[in-house]
Short mmCIF file of C-alpha atoms in Angstrom, two decimals:
data_model
loop_
_atom_site.label_atom_id
_atom_site.label_comp_id
_atom_site.label_asym_id
_atom_site.label_seq_id
_atom_site.Cartn_x
_atom_site.Cartn_y
_atom_site.Cartn_z
CA MET A 1 -31.54 151.20 -16.06
CA ALA A 2 -30.40 147.61 -16.59
CA LEU A 3 -33.96 146.41 -17.19
CA PRO A 4 -33.78 146.34 -21.01
CA GLU A 5 -30.60 144.22 -20.85
CA ILE A 6 -32.18 141.81 -18.39
CA LEU A 7 -35.26 141.51 -20.57
CA THR A 8 -33.11 140.88 -23.65
CA GLY A 9 -31.31 138.12 -21.82
CA MET A 10 -34.47 136.61 -20.40
CA LYS A 11 -36.02 136.62 -23.87
CA VAL A 12 -33.41 134.07 -24.94
CA VAL A 13 -34.03 131.99 -21.83
CA ILE A 14 -37.78 132.01 -22.24
CA ARG A 15 -37.54 131.19 -25.93
CA ASN A 16 -35.42 128.16 -25.16
CA VAL A 17 -37.82 126.97 -22.47
CA PHE A 18 -40.46 126.38 -25.15
CA ARG A 19 -38.11 124.92 -27.72
CA LYS A 20 -37.78 121.22 -28.40
CA LYS A 21 -35.21 119.62 -26.13
CA ASP A 22 -31.94 118.95 -27.92
CA THR A 23 -30.65 116.31 -25.51
CA VAL A 24 -30.71 112.66 -26.54
CA SER A 25 -30.94 110.58 -23.36
CA TYR A 26 -28.26 108.29 -24.67
CA PRO A 27 -28.28 105.02 -22.72
CA GLU A 28 -32.08 104.86 -22.96
CA VAL A 29 -32.53 106.45 -26.40
CA ARG A 30 -30.04 105.40 -29.04
CA ARG A 31 -29.62 107.34 -32.25
CA GLN A 32 -29.23 105.00 -35.21
CA PRO A 33 -25.93 105.85 -36.91
CA PHE A 34 -25.82 106.30 -40.66
CA PRO A 35 -25.61 103.04 -42.62
CA ARG A 36 -22.05 103.84 -43.66
CA PHE A 37 -20.94 104.52 -40.09
CA ARG A 38 -17.73 102.64 -39.40
CA GLY A 39 -18.16 100.70 -36.20
CA ARG A 40 -17.13 97.28 -35.02
CA HIS A 41 -16.11 94.78 -37.70
CA VAL A 42 -17.96 91.64 -38.69
CA LEU A 43 -16.73 88.69 -40.72
CA ASP A 44 -19.23 87.56 -43.34
CA ARG A 45 -20.24 84.11 -44.49
CA HIS A 46 -21.36 82.65 -47.80
CA GLU A 47 -24.88 81.37 -48.35
CA ASP A 48 -23.73 77.79 -47.81
CA GLY A 49 -22.21 78.64 -44.43
CA LEU A 50 -18.58 78.74 -45.50
CA GLU A 51 -16.50 81.69 -44.33
CA LYS A 52 -15.74 84.39 -46.85
CA CYS A 53 -12.36 85.12 -45.30
CA ILE A 54 -9.58 83.34 -47.15
CA GLY A 55 -6.77 84.28 -44.75
CA CYS A 56 -4.88 86.40 -47.26
CA GLU A 57 -3.73 88.88 -44.57
CA LEU A 58 -4.31 91.89 -46.83
CA CYS A 59 -6.31 93.57 -44.07
CA ALA A 60 -3.48 93.02 -41.62
CA GLY A 61 -1.01 94.37 -44.15
CA VAL A 62 -2.93 97.53 -44.90
CA CYS A 63 -3.85 98.33 -41.29
CA PRO A 64 -2.04 101.55 -40.31
CA ALA A 65 -2.35 100.81 -36.61
CA ASP A 66 -1.23 97.15 -36.76
CA ALA A 67 -4.47 96.15 -35.09
CA ILE A 68 -5.24 93.00 -37.07
CA LEU A 69 -3.60 89.61 -36.67
CA VAL A 70 -4.37 86.91 -39.21
CA VAL A 71 -2.82 83.47 -39.21
CA GLY A 72 -3.90 81.48 -42.22
CA ALA A 73 -4.01 77.72 -42.65
CA GLU A 74 -4.76 75.28 -45.47
CA ASN A 75 -8.24 73.92 -45.98
CA THR A 76 -8.41 70.14 -46.12
CA PRO A 77 -11.25 67.98 -47.48
CA GLU A 78 -11.95 66.86 -43.91
CA ALA A 79 -11.97 70.35 -42.42
CA ARG A 80 -13.19 72.92 -44.90
CA PHE A 81 -13.85 76.44 -43.65
CA SER A 82 -13.72 78.61 -46.77
CA PRO A 83 -14.18 77.97 -50.51
CA GLY A 84 -10.55 78.56 -51.49
CA GLU A 85 -7.33 76.90 -50.49
CA ARG A 86 -6.80 78.80 -47.28
CA TYR A 87 -8.81 80.10 -44.36
CA ALA A 88 -8.06 82.29 -41.35
CA GLN A 89 -7.14 80.01 -38.49
CA ILE A 90 -6.66 82.95 -36.14
CA TYR A 91 -8.32 86.28 -36.76
CA GLN A 92 -7.98 88.96 -34.12
CA ILE A 93 -8.72 92.68 -34.12
CA ASN A 94 -7.33 94.76 -31.28
CA TYR A 95 -9.95 97.45 -30.76
CA LEU A 96 -7.63 99.52 -28.63
CA ARG A 97 -5.38 99.93 -31.67
CA CYS A 98 -8.05 100.11 -34.35
CA ILE A 99 -8.75 103.62 -35.62
CA PHE A 100 -11.88 102.60 -37.58
CA CYS A 101 -10.49 103.95 -40.85
CA GLY A 102 -12.01 101.16 -42.94
CA LEU A 103 -8.89 100.46 -45.01
CA CYS A 104 -9.14 96.76 -44.10
CA VAL A 105 -12.67 96.64 -45.52
CA GLU A 106 -11.47 98.27 -48.73
CA ALA A 107 -8.55 95.86 -48.98
CA CYS A 108 -10.62 92.72 -48.49
CA PRO A 109 -10.78 90.90 -51.85
CA THR A 110 -13.74 88.69 -50.93
CA GLU A 111 -15.85 91.30 -49.08
CA ALA A 112 -15.53 89.11 -46.02
CA LEU A 113 -14.69 91.94 -43.63
CA LEU A 114 -17.35 94.55 -43.10
CA MET A 115 -17.99 97.20 -40.53
CA SER A 116 -21.19 97.26 -38.53
CA THR A 117 -22.77 100.29 -36.91
CA GLU A 118 -22.18 98.90 -33.43
CA TYR A 119 -19.98 101.17 -31.36
CA GLU A 120 -20.55 100.26 -27.71
CA ILE A 121 -17.34 98.36 -27.10
CA SER A 122 -15.83 99.88 -23.98
CA GLY A 123 -13.97 97.45 -21.79
CA ILE A 124 -12.11 97.21 -18.53
CA SER A 125 -8.99 95.41 -19.74
CA ARG A 126 -6.68 95.40 -22.72
CA ASP A 127 -7.18 91.69 -23.21
CA GLY A 128 -10.94 91.97 -23.32
CA LEU A 129 -10.81 94.37 -26.25
CA ILE A 130 -8.90 92.02 -28.51
CA PHE A 131 -11.80 90.50 -30.44
CA THR A 132 -11.26 87.00 -31.74
CA LYS A 133 -12.78 85.28 -34.76
CA ASP A 134 -15.63 83.81 -32.70
CA GLN A 135 -16.73 87.28 -31.68
CA LEU A 136 -16.37 88.79 -35.14
CA ILE A 137 -17.92 86.16 -37.37
CA VAL A 138 -21.65 86.16 -38.06
CA ASP A 139 -23.91 83.12 -38.16
CA ALA A 140 -25.83 84.04 -41.31
CA PRO A 141 -24.76 86.00 -44.42
CA ILE A 142 -25.12 89.76 -44.08
CA GLU A 143 -27.67 91.45 -46.27
CA ARG A 144 -26.09 94.42 -48.00
CA HIS A 145 -27.82 97.77 -47.99
CA TRP A 146 -25.87 98.87 -51.06
CA LYS A 147 -25.72 97.62 -54.64
CA THR A 148 -22.50 95.97 -55.66
CA LYS A 149 -23.18 96.46 -59.38
CA LYS A 150 -24.50 99.61 -60.97
CA VAL A 151 -27.62 98.98 -63.02
CA VAL A 152 -27.98 101.18 -66.12
CA GLU A 153 -31.62 101.98 -66.65
CA PRO A 154 -32.93 101.95 -70.27
CA GLY A 155 -33.13 105.43 -71.73
CA SER A 156 -30.44 106.91 -69.54
CA ARG A 157 -27.47 108.63 -71.13
CA LEU A 158 -25.23 105.82 -69.93
CA GLU A 159 -27.07 103.24 -72.03
CA GLY A 160 -24.82 101.51 -74.51
CA VAL A 161 -21.65 102.79 -72.89
CA THR A 162 -19.30 99.91 -72.26
CA GLY A 163 -17.68 101.62 -69.30
CA GLY A 164 -14.79 100.60 -67.18
CA PRO A 165 -11.06 101.02 -67.16
CA GLN A 166 -10.76 100.03 -70.83
CA ASN A 167 -12.60 103.15 -71.99
CA ARG A 168 -10.67 105.38 -69.66
CA ALA A 169 -7.37 104.06 -70.99
CA ASP A 170 -8.49 104.77 -74.55
CA SER A 171 -9.49 108.33 -73.79
CA LYS A 172 -6.13 108.89 -72.13
CA LYS A 173 -4.37 107.66 -75.27
CA LYS A 174 -6.28 110.16 -77.39
CA VAL A 175 -4.99 112.99 -75.24
CA ILE A 176 -1.41 111.79 -75.49
CA GLU A 177 -1.27 111.52 -79.31
CA PRO A 178 -2.57 114.73 -80.88
CA MET B 1 -14.86 96.16 -1.26
CA GLY B 2 -15.93 99.67 -0.48
CA GLY B 3 -14.39 102.31 1.68
CA VAL B 4 -16.68 102.07 4.72
CA SER B 5 -16.52 98.31 5.27
CA ASP B 6 -12.76 98.43 4.76
CA ALA B 7 -12.40 101.01 7.52
CA LEU B 8 -14.98 99.76 10.04
CA GLY B 9 -15.16 96.06 9.26
CA ALA B 10 -17.76 94.31 7.12
CA ASN B 11 -21.16 93.85 8.69
CA PHE B 12 -24.71 94.48 7.58
CA VAL B 13 -24.67 98.18 8.52
CA THR B 14 -21.45 99.05 6.70
CA ALA B 15 -22.44 96.96 3.69
CA GLN B 16 -25.65 98.96 3.28
CA LEU B 17 -23.77 102.18 3.94
CA ASP B 18 -21.29 101.20 1.23
CA LYS B 19 -24.12 100.99 -1.28
CA VAL B 20 -25.24 104.51 -0.41
CA VAL B 21 -21.68 105.83 -0.56
CA ASN B 22 -21.05 104.17 -3.90
CA TRP B 23 -24.33 105.51 -5.28
CA ALA B 24 -23.35 109.01 -4.17
CA ARG B 25 -19.92 108.66 -5.71
CA ARG B 26 -21.37 107.38 -8.96
CA SER B 27 -23.89 110.18 -9.17
CA SER B 28 -21.39 113.03 -8.99
CA VAL B 29 -18.15 112.07 -10.64
CA PHE B 30 -16.12 115.20 -11.24
CA PRO B 31 -13.87 114.78 -14.27
CA MET B 32 -10.48 116.42 -14.68
CA SER B 33 -10.14 118.37 -17.85
CA PHE B 34 -7.27 116.46 -19.34
CA GLY B 35 -7.73 116.85 -23.06
CA LEU B 36 -4.50 116.18 -24.91
CA ALA B 37 -5.54 115.93 -28.56
CA CYS B 38 -8.49 115.46 -30.88
CA CYS B 39 -10.32 113.20 -28.40
CA ALA B 40 -10.73 116.30 -26.25
CA ILE B 41 -13.05 117.75 -28.90
CA GLU B 42 -15.33 114.74 -28.56
CA MET B 43 -15.03 114.99 -24.78
CA MET B 44 -16.21 118.59 -25.01
CA ALA B 45 -19.01 117.53 -27.36
CA THR B 46 -20.12 115.06 -24.70
CA THR B 47 -20.69 117.90 -22.26
CA MET B 48 -22.66 119.89 -24.83
CA PRO B 49 -26.50 119.94 -24.80
CA ARG B 50 -26.92 117.09 -27.28
CA HIS B 51 -25.26 114.52 -25.06
CA ASP B 52 -25.28 116.48 -21.82
CA LEU B 53 -23.04 114.88 -19.23
CA ALA B 54 -24.93 116.90 -16.61
CA ARG B 55 -27.50 114.11 -16.66
CA PHE B 56 -24.92 112.04 -14.76
CA GLY B 57 -23.75 114.89 -12.52
CA MET B 58 -20.52 115.19 -14.48
CA GLU B 59 -20.87 118.53 -16.21
CA ALA B 60 -18.27 120.32 -14.08
CA PHE B 61 -14.89 119.62 -15.63
CA ARG B 62 -12.49 120.69 -12.93
CA ALA B 63 -9.28 122.47 -13.77
CA SER B 64 -7.80 121.59 -10.38
CA PRO B 65 -6.90 117.95 -9.64
CA ARG B 66 -7.82 118.49 -5.98
CA GLN B 67 -11.46 118.86 -6.94
CA ALA B 68 -11.61 116.01 -9.43
CA ASP B 69 -12.02 112.25 -9.02
CA LEU B 70 -12.04 111.06 -12.62
CA MET B 71 -9.29 111.62 -15.14
CA ILE B 72 -10.40 111.22 -18.74
CA VAL B 73 -7.12 110.90 -20.61
CA ALA B 74 -8.30 112.15 -23.98
CA GLY B 75 -5.56 111.99 -26.55
CA ARG B 76 -2.00 110.92 -27.10
CA VAL B 77 0.37 111.07 -24.15
CA SER B 78 3.87 112.11 -25.10
CA GLN B 79 6.91 111.06 -23.10
CA LYS B 80 7.25 114.64 -21.97
CA MET B 81 3.64 114.78 -20.78
CA ALA B 82 3.85 111.44 -18.93
CA PRO B 83 5.43 112.68 -15.66
CA ILE B 84 3.01 115.61 -15.59
CA LEU B 85 0.06 113.29 -16.07
CA ARG B 86 1.32 111.06 -13.28
CA GLN B 87 1.84 114.04 -10.98
CA ILE B 88 -1.66 115.34 -11.60
CA TYR B 89 -3.04 111.86 -11.03
CA ASP B 90 -1.21 111.72 -7.69
CA GLN B 91 -2.64 115.10 -6.73
CA MET B 92 -6.22 113.94 -7.28
CA THR B 93 -8.16 113.05 -4.15
CA GLU B 94 -9.06 109.46 -3.37
CA PRO B 95 -11.09 107.67 -4.57
CA LYS B 96 -10.08 108.32 -8.17
CA TRP B 97 -10.66 106.68 -11.50
CA VAL B 98 -9.10 106.89 -14.94
CA ILE B 99 -10.78 106.51 -18.31
CA SER B 100 -8.42 105.94 -21.20
CA MET B 101 -10.26 107.53 -24.10
CA GLY B 102 -9.42 106.61 -27.66
CA ALA B 103 -6.82 104.48 -29.35
CA CYS B 104 -3.89 106.82 -28.63
CA ALA B 105 -4.38 106.94 -24.88
CA SER B 106 -5.06 103.21 -24.68
CA THR B 107 -2.26 101.81 -26.85
CA SER B 108 -0.98 104.82 -28.83
CA GLY B 109 -2.89 103.54 -31.87
CA VAL B 110 -1.21 104.45 -35.13
CA PHE B 111 1.64 106.24 -33.38
CA ASN B 112 3.92 103.34 -32.66
CA ASN B 113 7.00 105.45 -32.03
CA TYR B 114 9.42 106.65 -29.37
CA ALA B 115 7.77 110.01 -28.80
CA LEU B 116 4.59 108.66 -27.26
CA VAL B 117 3.79 106.54 -24.24
CA GLN B 118 2.51 103.23 -25.61
CA GLY B 119 -0.64 103.22 -23.53
CA VAL B 120 -1.44 105.43 -20.58
CA ASP B 121 -1.82 102.33 -18.39
CA GLN B 122 1.97 102.24 -18.23
CA ILE B 123 1.92 105.29 -15.96
CA VAL B 124 -1.51 105.32 -14.26
CA PRO B 125 -3.99 102.51 -13.50
CA VAL B 126 -6.80 102.60 -16.03
CA ASP B 127 -10.33 101.56 -15.06
CA VAL B 128 -12.11 101.79 -18.41
CA TYR B 129 -10.76 101.71 -21.95
CA VAL B 130 -12.83 103.40 -24.64
CA PRO B 131 -11.84 102.44 -28.19
CA GLY B 132 -12.29 104.72 -31.17
CA CYS B 133 -10.36 107.34 -33.06
CA PRO B 134 -11.81 109.51 -31.67
CA PRO B 135 -14.73 107.81 -29.93
CA ARG B 136 -18.04 109.46 -30.64
CA PRO B 137 -19.75 110.97 -27.59
CA GLU B 138 -22.00 107.92 -27.23
CA MET B 139 -18.92 105.71 -26.99
CA LEU B 140 -17.53 107.86 -24.19
CA ILE B 141 -20.86 107.82 -22.36
CA ASP B 142 -20.90 104.04 -22.79
CA GLY B 143 -17.47 103.95 -21.15
CA ILE B 144 -18.77 106.16 -18.36
CA MET B 145 -21.64 103.69 -17.88
CA VAL B 146 -19.09 100.89 -17.49
CA LEU B 147 -17.26 103.05 -14.97
CA HIS B 148 -20.50 103.70 -13.09
CA GLU B 149 -21.00 99.96 -12.77
CA ARG B 150 -17.50 99.60 -11.38
CA ILE B 151 -18.08 102.41 -8.90
CA MET B 152 -21.35 100.80 -7.79
CA ARG B 153 -19.45 97.58 -7.18
CA GLY B 154 -16.96 99.59 -5.12
CA GLU B 155 -14.01 98.87 -7.39
CA TYR B 156 -12.34 102.18 -6.90
CA ASP B 157 -8.91 100.65 -6.52
CA ALA B 158 -9.34 97.80 -8.97
CA GLY B 159 -6.65 98.98 -11.34
CA ARG B 160 -4.07 98.98 -8.60
CA ASN B 161 -4.50 95.34 -7.61
CA THR B 162 -1.65 93.28 -8.94
CA ASP B 163 -4.01 90.44 -9.94
CA ASP B 164 -5.84 92.82 -12.25
CA VAL B 165 -2.80 93.57 -14.39
CA TRP B 166 -3.11 92.97 -18.09
CA VAL B 167 -1.48 89.66 -18.98
CA PRO B 168 0.17 89.45 -22.40
CA SER B 169 -1.60 87.13 -24.80
CA PRO B 170 0.21 84.28 -26.63
CA TYR B 171 0.61 86.68 -29.53
CA ALA B 172 2.43 89.21 -27.42
CA ASP B 173 4.82 90.11 -30.23
CA GLN B 174 1.81 91.49 -32.09
CA ALA B 175 0.53 93.36 -29.07
CA GLU B 176 1.88 96.22 -27.01
CA GLY B 177 4.69 96.53 -24.50
CA THR B 178 4.61 95.58 -20.85
CA VAL B 179 2.04 97.09 -18.54
CA HIS B 180 2.60 98.07 -14.95
CA ALA B 181 -0.02 97.99 -12.25
#
C-alpha cells in the first residue's frame, strides 16, 4: 500500500547518493572569494616605499560604526613617512565594530586603504581584534586587479567623446532652457 | 586546567584522561539556537549542506539550554533581551562556551545607542569573538575552530577568570564601555 510512496522517497535519496557532494570541507578546502569581496583592510604603499595614507581621517569620519581611529602627525625632513605634509601616526581599525561596508575605501583620497579578501580574523579578546597600523600596512605596493582609468578603444562609439562631468553639466543645461 | 585533574588532582593519569575528555567535548559541541537577528541567517547557512556543521558534530541546534553547551549569540542583544540571555546562559549545563557572532553581539557595531547592550560580554563571558556584519559561514567556522583549540586546551572557564578580562586600551574613549568578567 505504502510501497509507491516509499519508492518515491527513496528515489530522491538514491539520486542524491550519486550526485556530486555539495559540501566544501572548509578548514582544509578554502573557496577563493570574489576579487571584490570586502574582507580585512590593508594599507597600501607607494613604489618608493612611502605610505599612501596621509592621515586625513576621512575614513574615520565616514565610518558608520566608529571603528577607525586615525591620529595624524606632521612629516619632517628627518622622519618622512608619506609624500604629503602629514602621515598617520596611529591607525587602528576595530574589527569588532567594523561592518565591512567599504565606505572608508571609497572615502580614501589616495587609495591608501583597500580591502583584501582575507576573512579569517576570529579572536579571543576584544583587544586582539583592534588591528594597528603594523598589522594593516603592507610591505610592497599592492597590484590592482582593476583598471583605474577607462581606456577607449579605437573604433568604439565612445571614441572622440570628451566625457566627464563637464559634458553631463552641459546636457543638463539643455534640458533646463527649452 | 581540565575538569578531571581539577577534581582528582593532577598526575599523569588524569592529565591523559583530560585530553580524552577535551577531545570528546570538542567533537560534539551542541549549540543553543540563539539567533537574534540577521547573523542567525548565516548561522543557519553554516548548518546547511554547503558548510555542514555536522562535520564537527555540531549539527543539532538545541532548543533547550539544558541540552546545549555552546551559545552562539548571533545578532544584536537588546536591553530587554539581556536578562533572558543571561538566564538561558545560566540554565546551560557546565562546561559551556559562548561565541559572540558578528559586530552587533561583540560591540553592538553601528548601533551605538541606549536600546542595545554594547557587547554581549557585558552580560556573559565570551570565549570567541567573530567579526563581520554578518560573518560569512566560513568566518563562523573559523571562530568555531578557535573555540575547538580552546576546548582542547581545557579552557572551558577562561572567560570567567578575572585576569582574562578585557583591559581598556589607551584610546578607551574611542572604544567601548566597561566589560565585566
